[in-house]
XYZ file of C-alpha atoms in Angstrom:
446
model
C 0.000 0.000 0.000
C 2.784 2.568 0.741
C 4.003 2.117 -2.826
C 0.516 2.898 -4.145
C -0.532 5.668 -1.763
C 0.861 8.571 -3.790
C -0.503 7.005 -6.987
C -3.959 6.652 -5.414
C -3.805 10.314 -4.433
C -3.005 11.260 -8.024
C -5.904 9.137 -9.258
C -8.224 10.898 -6.836
C -7.024 14.288 -8.085
C -7.632 13.225 -11.668
C -11.136 12.011 -10.786
C -11.924 15.282 -8.989
C -10.639 17.571 -11.736
C -13.801 17.567 -13.945
C -15.923 18.319 -10.890
C -13.714 21.181 -9.735
C -13.745 22.661 -13.243
C -17.537 22.349 -13.312
C -17.737 24.051 -9.919
C -15.566 26.879 -11.229
C -17.798 27.301 -14.276
C -20.933 27.282 -12.102
C -19.455 29.866 -9.738
C -18.746 32.200 -12.642
C -22.097 31.568 -14.336
C -24.205 32.239 -11.238
C -21.980 35.094 -10.068
C -21.484 37.052 -13.298
C -23.379 40.331 -13.472
C -26.025 40.641 -16.164
C -26.595 36.926 -16.865
C -29.998 35.299 -16.476
C -28.508 32.736 -14.081
C -27.331 35.469 -11.708
C -30.919 36.715 -11.445
C -32.318 33.383 -10.248
C -33.346 33.076 -6.574
C -30.390 31.883 -4.485
C -27.856 32.660 -7.213
C -25.456 34.260 -4.696
C -25.490 31.148 -2.508
C -25.006 28.832 -5.498
C -22.108 30.894 -6.813
C -20.462 31.043 -3.384
C -20.893 27.314 -2.713
C -19.449 26.401 -6.098
C -16.436 28.662 -5.687
C -15.774 27.181 -2.253
C -15.989 23.658 -3.726
C -13.667 24.671 -6.553
C -11.054 26.096 -4.204
C -11.177 23.041 -1.939
C -10.675 20.643 -4.840
C -8.386 22.552 -7.210
C -4.645 22.081 -7.670
C -2.487 24.858 -6.235
C 0.579 25.563 -8.319
C 3.674 27.326 -7.053
C 2.855 31.061 -6.748
C 5.082 33.705 -8.303
C 6.968 36.202 -6.166
C 5.426 38.944 -8.278
C 7.813 41.637 -7.028
C 8.121 44.028 -9.961
C 8.804 47.307 -8.163
C 9.774 48.535 -4.729
C 9.899 51.940 -3.048
C 13.021 53.138 -1.315
C 13.028 53.748 2.423
C 12.095 57.420 2.023
C 9.081 56.539 -0.155
C 10.192 59.141 -2.678
C 11.457 56.776 -5.346
C 10.175 53.573 -6.965
C 12.684 51.129 -8.389
C 11.759 48.531 -11.027
C 12.748 45.027 -9.888
C 13.801 42.095 -12.067
C 14.017 38.525 -10.784
C 17.145 36.726 -12.029
C 18.583 33.224 -11.652
C 21.971 33.822 -10.050
C 22.894 30.151 -9.669
C 20.949 26.995 -10.541
C 21.411 23.644 -8.821
C 19.298 20.482 -9.187
C 17.332 21.070 -5.974
C 17.488 24.858 -5.623
C 17.761 28.099 -7.550
C 19.568 31.072 -6.072
C 17.413 34.041 -7.089
C 18.578 37.641 -7.282
C 16.078 40.492 -7.061
C 17.820 43.330 -8.867
C 16.655 46.935 -8.624
C 17.180 49.400 -11.460
C 17.314 53.178 -11.696
C 18.450 55.751 -14.252
C 19.264 58.312 -11.568
C 23.069 58.319 -10.952
C 22.680 59.484 -7.345
C 20.187 56.741 -6.492
C 22.328 54.189 -8.339
C 25.261 54.994 -6.081
C 23.013 54.551 -3.042
C 21.856 51.127 -4.261
C 25.413 50.003 -5.000
C 26.520 50.945 -1.486
C 23.741 49.060 0.292
C 24.458 45.732 2.049
C 23.837 42.383 0.355
C 21.429 39.975 2.027
C 20.944 36.259 1.379
C 17.514 35.117 2.558
C 17.537 31.362 3.171
C 13.936 30.213 2.807
C 12.642 27.086 4.553
C 12.498 23.736 2.812
C 9.619 22.553 4.971
C 6.572 22.135 2.780
C 5.756 25.569 1.416
C 7.473 27.345 -1.455
C 9.944 30.157 -0.860
C 7.259 32.632 -1.966
C 5.953 32.349 1.595
C 8.705 34.905 2.305
C 7.434 37.358 -0.317
C 6.800 40.059 2.307
C 10.234 39.432 3.844
C 11.955 39.847 0.486
C 9.914 42.855 -0.610
C 10.626 44.695 2.648
C 14.356 43.911 2.630
C 14.581 45.224 -0.940
C 13.921 48.748 0.295
C 17.438 48.974 1.706
C 19.398 45.934 0.491
C 20.577 43.888 -2.444
C 18.639 40.662 -1.992
C 19.202 37.021 -2.914
C 16.858 34.198 -1.887
C 16.987 30.396 -2.031
C 14.156 28.979 -4.138
C 13.887 25.266 -3.342
C 12.611 23.023 -6.135
C 9.744 20.566 -5.688
C 11.494 17.179 -5.370
C 8.947 15.472 -7.621
C 10.139 17.755 -10.427
C 13.805 16.751 -10.036
C 14.741 13.753 -12.249
C 15.916 10.720 -10.307
C 19.239 10.762 -12.188
C 20.079 14.010 -10.368
C 20.726 11.903 -7.290
C 19.611 12.214 -3.693
C 19.494 15.291 -1.484
C 20.369 15.062 2.204
C 20.784 17.562 5.028
C 24.529 17.457 4.330
C 23.774 18.454 0.728
C 21.611 21.325 1.981
C 24.543 22.618 4.021
C 26.858 22.302 1.008
C 24.372 24.317 -1.072
C 24.385 27.128 1.500
C 28.174 27.175 1.516
C 28.229 27.369 -2.298
C 25.698 30.205 -2.313
C 27.725 32.181 0.224
C 30.904 31.700 -1.826
C 29.107 32.606 -5.058
C 27.769 35.889 -3.668
C 30.889 36.619 -1.642
C 30.991 36.602 2.163
C 32.924 39.877 2.524
C 29.816 42.085 2.623
C 27.099 39.455 2.956
C 24.427 39.213 5.627
C 22.453 35.978 5.905
C 18.833 35.938 7.079
C 17.490 32.454 7.824
C 13.821 31.883 8.602
C 12.662 28.873 10.647
C 14.042 25.491 9.500
C 17.222 26.756 7.752
C 18.617 28.340 10.927
C 20.151 24.934 11.707
C 21.888 24.193 8.369
C 22.897 27.865 7.997
C 24.585 27.849 11.394
C 26.247 24.567 10.442
C 27.453 25.907 7.089
C 28.968 29.049 8.589
C 30.516 27.047 11.444
C 32.196 24.670 8.997
C 33.440 27.535 6.834
C 34.842 29.291 9.908
C 36.517 26.093 11.053
C 38.309 25.813 7.693
C 39.460 29.420 7.852
C 37.140 30.569 5.043
C 35.557 34.003 4.964
C 32.178 34.063 6.705
C 29.231 36.482 6.394
C 29.355 39.740 8.279
C 26.164 38.894 10.167
C 23.606 36.158 10.748
C 19.969 36.971 11.459
C 18.165 33.861 12.699
C 14.390 33.965 12.975
C 12.137 31.427 14.694
C 14.327 28.371 14.148
C 14.857 25.015 15.899
C 18.456 25.472 17.012
C 17.721 23.569 20.241
C 14.271 21.974 20.338
C 14.809 20.832 23.920
C 13.874 24.395 24.893
C 10.101 24.962 25.236
C 9.113 22.054 22.964
C 5.992 22.614 20.883
C 3.428 20.205 19.432
C 5.517 20.095 16.252
C 8.614 19.120 18.241
C 6.714 16.512 20.242
C 5.380 14.851 17.103
C 8.944 14.366 15.869
C 10.061 12.766 19.140
C 7.070 10.578 19.971
C 7.687 8.239 17.028
C 10.905 6.390 16.133
C 12.654 7.342 12.904
C 11.530 4.064 11.315
C 7.887 5.125 11.790
C 8.421 8.233 9.656
C 10.249 6.232 7.018
C 7.456 3.656 6.825
C 4.457 5.994 7.034
C 5.238 9.319 5.355
C 7.843 8.445 2.710
C 6.480 7.491 -0.727
C 7.826 7.163 -4.279
C 6.919 9.863 -6.814
C 4.360 8.559 -9.375
C 5.225 7.995 -13.022
C 3.617 11.217 -14.295
C 6.358 13.463 -12.834
C 10.008 13.995 -13.835
C 11.134 12.693 -10.446
C 9.278 9.396 -10.847
C 10.546 6.775 -8.417
C 12.275 9.317 -6.127
C 11.510 8.810 -2.431
C 9.828 11.909 -0.971
C 7.714 13.239 1.844
C 4.746 14.280 -0.346
C 3.437 17.815 -0.160
C -0.175 16.677 0.141
C 0.651 14.763 3.340
C 2.407 17.811 4.746
C -0.618 19.926 3.880
C -2.876 17.532 5.751
C -0.610 17.968 8.754
C -0.739 21.765 8.477
C -4.532 21.715 8.387
C -4.768 19.255 11.286
C -2.834 21.636 13.551
C -5.690 24.179 13.532
C -8.767 22.552 11.926
C -11.289 24.839 13.640
C -9.522 27.955 12.393
C -9.479 26.706 8.796
C -13.141 25.642 8.896
C -14.102 29.041 10.265
C -12.022 30.768 7.603
C -13.759 28.851 4.795
C -17.178 29.536 6.289
C -16.346 33.245 6.505
C -15.207 33.114 2.863
C -18.569 31.653 1.821
C -20.454 34.353 3.746
C -18.262 37.111 2.281
C -19.049 35.856 -1.228
C -22.772 35.808 -0.509
C -22.604 39.338 0.923
C -20.508 40.565 -1.990
C -17.599 41.528 0.292
C -14.927 41.298 -2.410
C -12.051 42.674 -0.331
C -12.271 40.048 2.423
C -12.932 37.287 -0.110
C -9.843 38.297 -2.065
C -7.749 38.276 1.120
C -8.881 34.680 1.706
C -7.938 33.725 -1.851
C -4.469 35.269 -1.557
C -3.734 33.547 1.741
C -4.860 30.072 0.676
C -3.292 30.343 -2.781
C -0.007 30.474 -0.878
C -0.891 28.203 2.043
C -2.260 25.393 -0.126
C 0.700 25.406 -2.531
C 3.081 22.764 -1.192
C 6.080 20.842 -2.480
C 7.525 17.380 -1.990
C 10.642 17.136 0.171
C 13.459 14.660 -0.592
C 13.176 11.728 1.796
C 16.868 11.746 2.768
C 16.763 15.406 3.756
C 13.505 15.058 5.698
C 14.612 11.991 7.664
C 18.014 13.567 8.385
C 16.259 16.624 9.808
C 13.983 14.550 12.027
C 16.956 12.628 13.392
C 19.607 15.347 13.672
C 17.485 18.314 14.757
C 14.484 16.931 16.619
C 15.438 13.523 17.970
C 19.186 13.539 18.662
C 19.765 17.311 19.040
C 23.234 16.899 17.575
C 23.909 20.627 17.038
C 23.397 21.874 20.626
C 25.065 18.732 22.003
C 28.189 19.390 19.917
C 28.038 15.958 18.285
C 27.072 16.815 14.724
C 29.534 15.597 12.089
C 29.006 16.643 8.454
C 31.108 14.911 5.781
C 33.736 14.082 8.368
C 33.881 17.566 9.932
C 32.423 18.403 13.332
C 30.054 21.355 13.425
C 31.487 23.757 16.009
C 29.717 27.158 16.169
C 32.359 28.430 18.622
C 34.693 28.704 15.617
C 32.637 31.648 14.318
C 34.381 34.859 15.334
C 33.954 37.539 12.663
C 30.196 37.226 12.184
C 27.635 39.181 14.222
C 24.544 37.343 15.478
C 20.936 38.511 15.890
C 18.276 36.013 16.981
C 14.542 36.726 16.764
C 11.644 34.867 18.368
C 7.891 35.384 18.485
C 6.297 35.507 21.917
C 3.424 33.274 20.752
C 5.327 31.053 18.326
C 3.713 27.594 18.381
C 6.229 26.067 15.943
C 9.625 27.100 17.370
C 9.205 27.654 21.096
C 10.782 30.335 23.248
C 14.518 29.856 23.651
C 15.004 27.516 20.689
C 16.492 30.218 18.452
C 18.137 32.135 21.289
C 20.163 28.968 21.958
C 22.477 30.014 19.111
C 24.077 32.520 21.498
C 25.100 29.715 23.847
C 26.805 27.929 20.968
C 28.471 30.927 19.270
C 30.887 31.692 22.083
C 33.466 33.089 19.667
C 31.201 36.027 18.779
C 31.760 38.954 21.100
C 28.865 40.125 23.267
C 28.989 43.496 21.518
C 28.154 41.740 18.247
C 25.229 39.720 19.585
C 21.607 40.678 20.206
C 18.253 39.005 20.736
C 14.705 40.178 20.098
C 11.474 38.627 21.328
C 8.511 40.128 19.469
C 5.590 40.685 21.781
C 2.279 39.276 20.537
C 3.813 37.688 17.432
C 3.308 34.105 16.330
C 5.599 32.201 14.018
C 4.645 33.973 10.785
C 4.392 37.390 12.409
C 8.152 37.718 12.867
C 8.835 37.614 9.112
C 5.564 38.602 7.435
C 2.822 41.142 8.015
C 2.487 44.318 10.023
C 4.651 43.313 12.990
C 7.462 42.255 10.668
C 7.370 45.540 8.777
C 6.920 47.900 11.733
C 8.656 46.177 14.669
C 11.080 43.558 13.425
C 12.444 44.933 10.164
C 13.645 48.298 11.557
C 15.830 46.424 14.038
C 17.049 43.945 11.432
C 17.945 46.842 9.148
C 19.792 48.653 11.950
C 21.688 45.513 12.956
C 22.788 44.784 9.392
C 23.762 48.429 8.808
C 25.846 48.500 11.967
C 27.832 45.476 10.789
C 28.049 46.326 7.101
C 31.377 46.806 5.390
C 32.834 50.145 6.396
C 30.751 50.535 9.565
C 32.918 51.634 12.479
C 32.738 50.071 15.960
C 31.221 53.329 17.188
C 28.419 52.917 14.656
C 27.910 49.283 15.528
C 27.502 49.565 19.299
C 24.457 51.888 19.405
C 22.520 49.667 17.009
C 23.288 46.547 19.034
C 22.348 48.281 22.277
C 19.121 49.516 20.745
C 18.189 45.998 19.659
C 18.965 44.686 23.120
C 17.066 47.456 24.877
C 13.946 46.848 22.803
C 14.301 43.104 23.256
C 14.472 43.507 27.027
C 11.163 45.352 27.019
C 9.503 42.475 25.187
C 10.759 39.542 27.255
C 11.287 38.764 30.907
C 14.600 37.068 30.161
C 17.881 38.858 29.694
C 19.497 38.690 26.259
C 22.324 36.235 25.932
């Protein structure tokens, strides 16, 4: 049955497709202004019910970043933005979001701004989940982002992809961009492999990024374990291998590859908060009936992103369960990657800012802050921590709190450690971050 499970899912999708297309057609027919169907009694309810059915049953493709322009920090200039492939690997593209201007003065400003590598999670959703993160950073930085590829779209002849490979990718991306004036922002899952990559590079004597900004990540999941952490520890590794790993069906380029399918991950996401999702869909139906287009469109935007998932390579997923959640090899100092021990104390020339959400139910309080305990080679003057009051997991990198509370401190921290910044410039920014962090948490910064 495990061999057939993914195939059965694909058969179910194929069976549902005519019905979802019919539901879409019905929604448009009963909802279009000026048609005789829209004038029938109950047309609003029929249109709303059919659109809800369509959205529940439809396929959700990978969304586009859709960042075509960005304003500068003073809101007095709009820069066109072009998305470029800076480096392409079998399992990931390194994207560059390049701003353009024909004003020589503004061009010099852009050239002088720090370079940021945003390492997006490989944990079910596409990197476009960080669209708001990228768009905001583009106001003041040159931005690169990792765009992980759906494993079912990677031909089997491209080989496997493990957590060690993930770390090697991050190292290659850092070298490709150049570490001399690079600042790395990792969100959630990649905090662990990013810290490992930089630790290994430091241990070899390679140049390392000027700063690391780590947001809501599982550096040490022994601290304030969440339901997500508990799930990973309650079952042995063999259970995950036997129950959630399946071969890709024949209708994809990666046919035969062992993966953790996106549809199973999506079921897990939904199961975490079923009442909230049911209420959201009911509200969507009522908004459609009332003709509240703004709220209905907000629902569409959110679930277009939330429902778009990718398959993860089995080797990488199982490595993460074992290394990060079950054996805690990083905080215990026992993690060996390709024969080299991961030792964060080797990092000396890289500043460190950790960020946590007060209400984060995915990475609990203290899990990200634990990086300070490990990075003993980083001076206290170059370290800071921020706990964002009232923020959940997504609120620290997307939405109003990210833009108004978190980003200003991230920007100040990066600026204070950018190439050419003097120690006198660096200290006030670090102290400011610490002072604001202290107001938002009862614990002292590390």
